């Protein structure tokens, strides 16, 4: 049975989450403070964390960073504020998804399952990072580490946003294959991202800039005009 840690200071919301997730066959743990969440992660195997952004003892964003520093467990934010959602969508802080309040029980269950499916496919566990199995794939000058969600290029770890990471991971999955913007978009998130078609281009632009900073000679991310993008990997 998979265990979901709920970090939420409002008992009414937490009760609903516990009920919904247990209906779906998950075990749940509920804490009201960020400090308690970090303590519980030390003690028990947790498969995913639902993290409220407004907690009494610390901000959820800060808590997310602290969890990320130590564990690879998937994190889903709970938030009621539009501006917070905008910040999370940048996903610079390493969250896997977010759920906006008020939420429907069905939505919560679907999001949690989607995140777990993806992370399990990547063989990520809630073991402290570094102690678990390290899944790596080499592809030309690229080294993809599925455990740490990181990609090295010419032996340099790229500082990628989660979207850039997912785009590059998708391109790396089948070098030379042309992926359309829609296909890249599909792989950027577990939940549909509306009207982000143009943003694929901007993520590609910043991804290319980061690759160029490491190696100016070749640009492996190529455009197939009218179709999409593909990765050219020289052996
Ligand atoms: Ca709260």
CSV table of C-alpha atoms and ligand atoms in Angstrom, one decimal:
chain,number,residue,atom,x,y,z
A,1,UNK,CA,0.0,0.0,0.0
A,2,UNK,CA,1.3,3.5,-0.9
A,3,UNK,CA,1.4,6.1,1.8
A,4,UNK,CA,0.6,9.7,1.1
A,5,UNK,CA,1.7,12.4,3.6
A,6,UNK,CA,-0.7,15.3,3.9
A,7,UNK,CA,0.8,18.5,5.3
A,8,UNK,CA,-2.2,20.8,5.9
A,9,UNK,CA,-3.1,22.9,8.9
A,10,UNK,CA,-6.8,23.1,8.2
A,11,UNK,CA,-8.5,20.0,9.6
A,12,UNK,CA,-11.5,20.3,7.4
A,13,UNK,CA,-9.4,20.2,4.2
A,14,UNK,CA,-7.1,17.5,5.7
A,15,UNK,CA,-10.2,15.3,6.6
A,16,UNK,CA,-11.4,15.5,3.0
A,17,UNK,CA,-8.0,14.6,1.6
A,18,UNK,CA,-7.7,11.6,4.0
A,19,UNK,CA,-11.1,10.4,3.1
A,20,UNK,CA,-10.6,10.7,-0.7
A,21,UNK,CA,-7.2,9.1,-0.7
A,22,UNK,CA,-8.2,6.2,1.6
A,23,UNK,CA,-11.2,5.6,-0.6
A,24,UNK,CA,-8.7,5.2,-3.4
A,25,UNK,CA,-6.7,2.6,-1.5
A,26,UNK,CA,-3.9,4.8,-0.2
A,27,UNK,CA,-2.7,4.9,3.4
A,28,UNK,CA,-2.4,8.4,4.7
A,29,UNK,CA,-0.5,10.3,7.3
A,30,UNK,CA,-1.6,13.8,8.3
A,31,UNK,CA,0.5,16.5,10.0
A,32,UNK,CA,-0.3,20.2,10.5
A,33,UNK,CA,3.3,21.6,10.6
A,34,UNK,CA,6.2,21.6,8.2
A,35,UNK,CA,8.5,20.6,11.0
A,36,UNK,CA,6.4,17.5,11.7
A,37,UNK,CA,6.4,16.6,8.0
A,38,UNK,CA,10.2,16.7,7.8
A,39,UNK,CA,10.4,14.6,11.0
A,40,UNK,CA,8.0,12.0,9.6
A,41,UNK,CA,9.8,11.7,6.4
A,42,UNK,CA,12.9,10.8,8.4
A,43,UNK,CA,11.0,8.0,10.1
A,44,UNK,CA,8.7,6.4,7.6
A,45,UNK,CA,8.6,5.6,3.9
A,46,UNK,CA,6.3,8.1,2.1
A,47,UNK,CA,5.3,7.7,-1.5
A,48,UNK,CA,4.0,11.2,-2.1
A,49,UNK,CA,3.5,14.5,-0.2
A,50,UNK,CA,0.5,16.8,-0.5
A,51,UNK,CA,1.9,20.1,0.8
A,52,UNK,CA,-0.2,23.1,1.7
A,53,UNK,CA,1.6,26.4,0.8
A,54,UNK,CA,0.3,28.3,3.8
A,55,UNK,CA,1.5,26.5,6.9
A,56,UNK,CA,1.7,28.0,10.4
A,57,UNK,CA,5.4,27.3,11.0
A,58,UNK,CA,7.0,27.6,7.5
A,59,UNK,CA,6.1,28.4,4.0
A,60,UNK,CA,5.2,25.4,1.9
A,61,UNK,CA,7.6,26.7,-0.8
A,62,UNK,CA,10.5,26.7,1.7
A,63,UNK,CA,9.4,23.3,3.0
A,64,UNK,CA,9.4,21.9,-0.5
A,65,UNK,CA,13.0,23.0,-0.9
A,66,UNK,CA,14.0,21.4,2.3
A,67,UNK,CA,12.3,18.1,1.3
A,68,UNK,CA,13.9,18.3,-2.1
A,69,UNK,CA,17.4,18.7,-0.6
A,70,UNK,CA,17.0,15.3,1.0
A,71,UNK,CA,14.4,13.2,-0.7
A,72,UNK,CA,13.1,12.5,-4.2
A,73,UNK,CA,9.6,11.8,-3.0
A,74,UNK,CA,7.0,13.5,-5.4
A,75,UNK,CA,5.5,16.7,-4.0
A,76,UNK,CA,2.1,18.1,-4.9
A,77,UNK,CA,1.2,21.6,-3.7
A,78,UNK,CA,-2.1,22.6,-2.3
A,79,UNK,CA,-2.9,26.2,-2.9
A,80,UNK,CA,-5.8,28.6,-2.9
A,81,UNK,CA,-4.1,31.5,-4.5
A,82,UNK,CA,-3.8,32.3,-8.2
A,83,UNK,CA,-0.5,34.1,-7.8
A,84,UNK,CA,1.0,31.1,-5.9
A,85,UNK,CA,-0.1,28.9,-8.8
A,86,UNK,CA,1.8,31.1,-11.2
A,87,UNK,CA,4.9,30.7,-9.1
A,88,UNK,CA,4.5,27.0,-8.9
A,89,UNK,CA,3.9,26.7,-12.6
A,90,UNK,CA,7.4,27.9,-13.0
A,91,UNK,CA,8.1,24.8,-10.9
A,92,UNK,CA,11.5,26.2,-10.1
A,93,UNK,CA,11.3,24.8,-6.7
A,94,UNK,CA,11.0,21.2,-7.6
A,95,UNK,CA,7.4,20.4,-7.0
A,96,UNK,CA,5.8,17.7,-9.3
A,97,UNK,CA,2.3,19.2,-9.5
A,98,UNK,CA,-0.2,21.4,-7.8
A,99,UNK,CA,-3.8,21.1,-6.8
A,100,UNK,CA,-5.8,24.3,-6.4
A,101,UNK,CA,-8.3,24.8,-3.7
A,102,UNK,CA,-11.2,24.3,-3.7
A,103,UNK,CA,-10.5,20.9,-5.3
A,104,UNK,CA,-12.8,18.1,-6.3
A,105,UNK,CA,-12.0,14.7,-4.7
A,106,UNK,CA,-11.8,13.1,-8.1
A,107,UNK,CA,-9.2,15.6,-9.2
A,108,UNK,CA,-7.0,15.0,-6.1
A,109,UNK,CA,-7.1,11.2,-6.6
A,110,UNK,CA,-6.3,11.6,-10.3
A,111,UNK,CA,-3.4,14.0,-9.8
A,112,UNK,CA,-1.8,11.9,-7.1
A,113,UNK,CA,-2.1,8.7,-9.2
A,114,UNK,CA,-0.6,10.5,-12.2
A,115,UNK,CA,2.4,11.7,-10.3
A,116,UNK,CA,2.9,8.3,-8.7
A,117,UNK,CA,2.7,6.6,-12.1
A,118,UNK,CA,5.3,8.9,-13.6
A,119,UNK,CA,7.7,8.7,-10.7
A,120,UNK,CA,7.4,4.9,-10.5
A,121,UNK,CA,8.1,4.7,-14.2
A,122,UNK,CA,11.3,6.6,-13.4
A,123,UNK,CA,12.0,4.2,-10.5
A,124,UNK,CA,12.1,7.0,-8.0
A,125,UNK,CA,11.6,6.1,-4.4
A,126,UNK,CA,11.2,8.0,-1.2
A,127,UNK,CA,14.6,6.7,0.0
A,128,UNK,CA,17.0,9.5,0.8
A,129,UNK,CA,18.6,10.5,-2.5
A,130,UNK,CA,21.8,8.7,-3.1
A,131,UNK,CA,20.9,5.6,-1.1
A,132,UNK,CA,18.4,4.3,-3.7
A,133,UNK,CA,19.2,2.8,-7.0
A,134,UNK,CA,20.7,5.3,-9.4
A,135,UNK,CA,19.2,5.0,-12.8
A,136,UNK,CA,21.4,6.5,-15.5
A,137,UNK,CA,21.2,6.6,-19.2
A,138,UNK,CA,24.0,7.7,-21.4
A,139,UNK,CA,23.3,9.2,-24.8
A,140,UNK,CA,26.2,10.7,-26.7
A,141,UNK,CA,27.4,13.7,-24.5
A,142,UNK,CA,24.3,13.5,-22.4
A,143,UNK,CA,23.9,11.6,-19.1
A,144,UNK,CA,20.4,11.3,-17.9
A,145,UNK,CA,20.0,10.6,-14.2
A,146,UNK,CA,16.4,9.5,-13.5
A,147,UNK,CA,16.9,9.4,-9.8
A,148,UNK,CA,18.0,13.0,-9.3
A,149,UNK,CA,16.0,14.4,-12.3
A,150,UNK,CA,19.2,15.8,-13.6
A,151,UNK,CA,21.0,15.8,-17.0
A,152,UNK,CA,24.7,16.2,-17.5
A,153,UNK,CA,26.1,17.5,-20.8
A,154,UNK,CA,29.8,17.0,-21.6
A,155,UNK,CA,30.2,16.0,-17.9
A,156,UNK,CA,28.6,19.2,-16.7
A,157,UNK,CA,25.3,19.0,-14.8
A,158,UNK,CA,22.8,21.3,-16.5
A,159,UNK,CA,20.8,23.7,-14.3
A,160,UNK,CA,17.4,23.0,-15.9
A,161,UNK,CA,13.9,24.1,-14.9
A,162,UNK,CA,11.6,21.1,-14.6
A,163,UNK,CA,10.0,21.9,-17.9
A,164,UNK,CA,13.3,22.1,-19.7
A,165,UNK,CA,14.3,18.9,-18.0
A,166,UNK,CA,11.2,17.1,-19.2
A,167,UNK,CA,11.6,18.5,-22.8
A,168,UNK,CA,15.2,17.3,-23.0
A,169,UNK,CA,14.4,14.0,-21.4
A,170,UNK,CA,11.7,13.5,-24.0
A,171,UNK,CA,14.0,14.4,-26.9
A,172,UNK,CA,16.7,12.1,-25.4
A,173,UNK,CA,14.2,9.2,-25.3
A,174,UNK,CA,14.4,8.9,-29.1
A,175,UNK,CA,17.3,10.9,-30.6
A,176,UNK,CA,16.6,12.0,-34.3
A,177,UNK,CA,12.9,11.5,-33.9
A,178,UNK,CA,11.0,14.7,-34.5
A,179,UNK,CA,8.6,15.6,-31.6
A,180,UNK,CA,5.8,18.1,-32.3
A,181,UNK,CA,5.2,20.9,-29.9
A,182,UNK,CA,2.0,19.1,-28.7
A,183,UNK,CA,4.0,15.9,-28.0
A,184,UNK,CA,6.6,17.9,-26.0
A,185,UNK,CA,3.8,19.7,-24.2
A,186,UNK,CA,2.1,16.4,-23.3
A,187,UNK,CA,5.3,15.2,-21.7
A,188,UNK,CA,5.9,18.4,-19.7
A,189,UNK,CA,3.2,17.8,-17.2
A,190,UNK,CA,0.8,15.1,-15.9
A,191,UNK,CA,-2.1,17.4,-16.3
A,192,UNK,CA,-3.1,19.3,-19.4
A,193,UNK,CA,-1.4,22.7,-19.6
A,194,UNK,CA,-3.7,25.0,-21.6
A,195,UNK,CA,-2.4,27.2,-24.3
A,196,UNK,CA,1.2,26.7,-23.6
A,197,UNK,CA,2.0,25.9,-27.2
A,198,UNK,CA,4.1,29.0,-27.7
A,199,UNK,CA,5.8,28.4,-24.4
A,200,UNK,CA,7.4,25.2,-25.7
A,201,UNK,CA,9.4,27.5,-28.0
A,202,UNK,CA,10.5,29.7,-25.1
A,203,UNK,CA,11.6,26.6,-23.1
A,204,UNK,CA,13.5,25.3,-26.1
A,205,UNK,CA,15.2,28.7,-26.5
A,206,UNK,CA,16.4,28.7,-22.9
A,207,UNK,CA,17.4,25.1,-23.1
A,208,UNK,CA,19.5,25.8,-26.1
A,209,UNK,CA,21.1,28.7,-24.4
A,210,UNK,CA,22.1,26.5,-21.5
A,211,UNK,CA,23.5,23.8,-23.8
A,212,UNK,CA,25.5,26.5,-25.7
A,213,UNK,CA,27.0,27.7,-22.5
A,214,UNK,CA,28.5,24.3,-22.0
A,215,UNK,CA,29.5,23.7,-25.6
A,216,UNK,CA,29.5,26.4,-28.3
A,217,UNK,CA,30.4,24.1,-31.2
A,218,UNK,CA,27.3,22.1,-31.6
A,219,UNK,CA,23.6,22.7,-30.9
A,220,UNK,CA,22.0,19.3,-30.4
A,221,UNK,CA,18.4,20.6,-30.1
A,222,UNK,CA,17.4,21.1,-33.8
A,223,UNK,CA,14.2,22.5,-35.4
A,224,UNK,CA,12.4,20.6,-38.2
A,225,UNK,CA,10.5,23.5,-39.6
A,226,UNK,CA,6.8,23.0,-39.7
A,227,UNK,CA,7.0,19.8,-37.6
A,228,UNK,CA,8.8,20.3,-34.3
A,229,UNK,CA,12.1,19.6,-32.6
A,230,UNK,CA,14.6,16.7,-32.5
A,231,UNK,CA,17.8,15.9,-30.8
A,232,UNK,CA,21.0,15.3,-32.9
A,233,UNK,CA,23.5,13.3,-30.9
A,234,UNK,CA,27.0,12.9,-32.2
A,235,UNK,CA,28.6,9.7,-30.9
B,1,LIG,CA1,-3.1,26.5,5.4
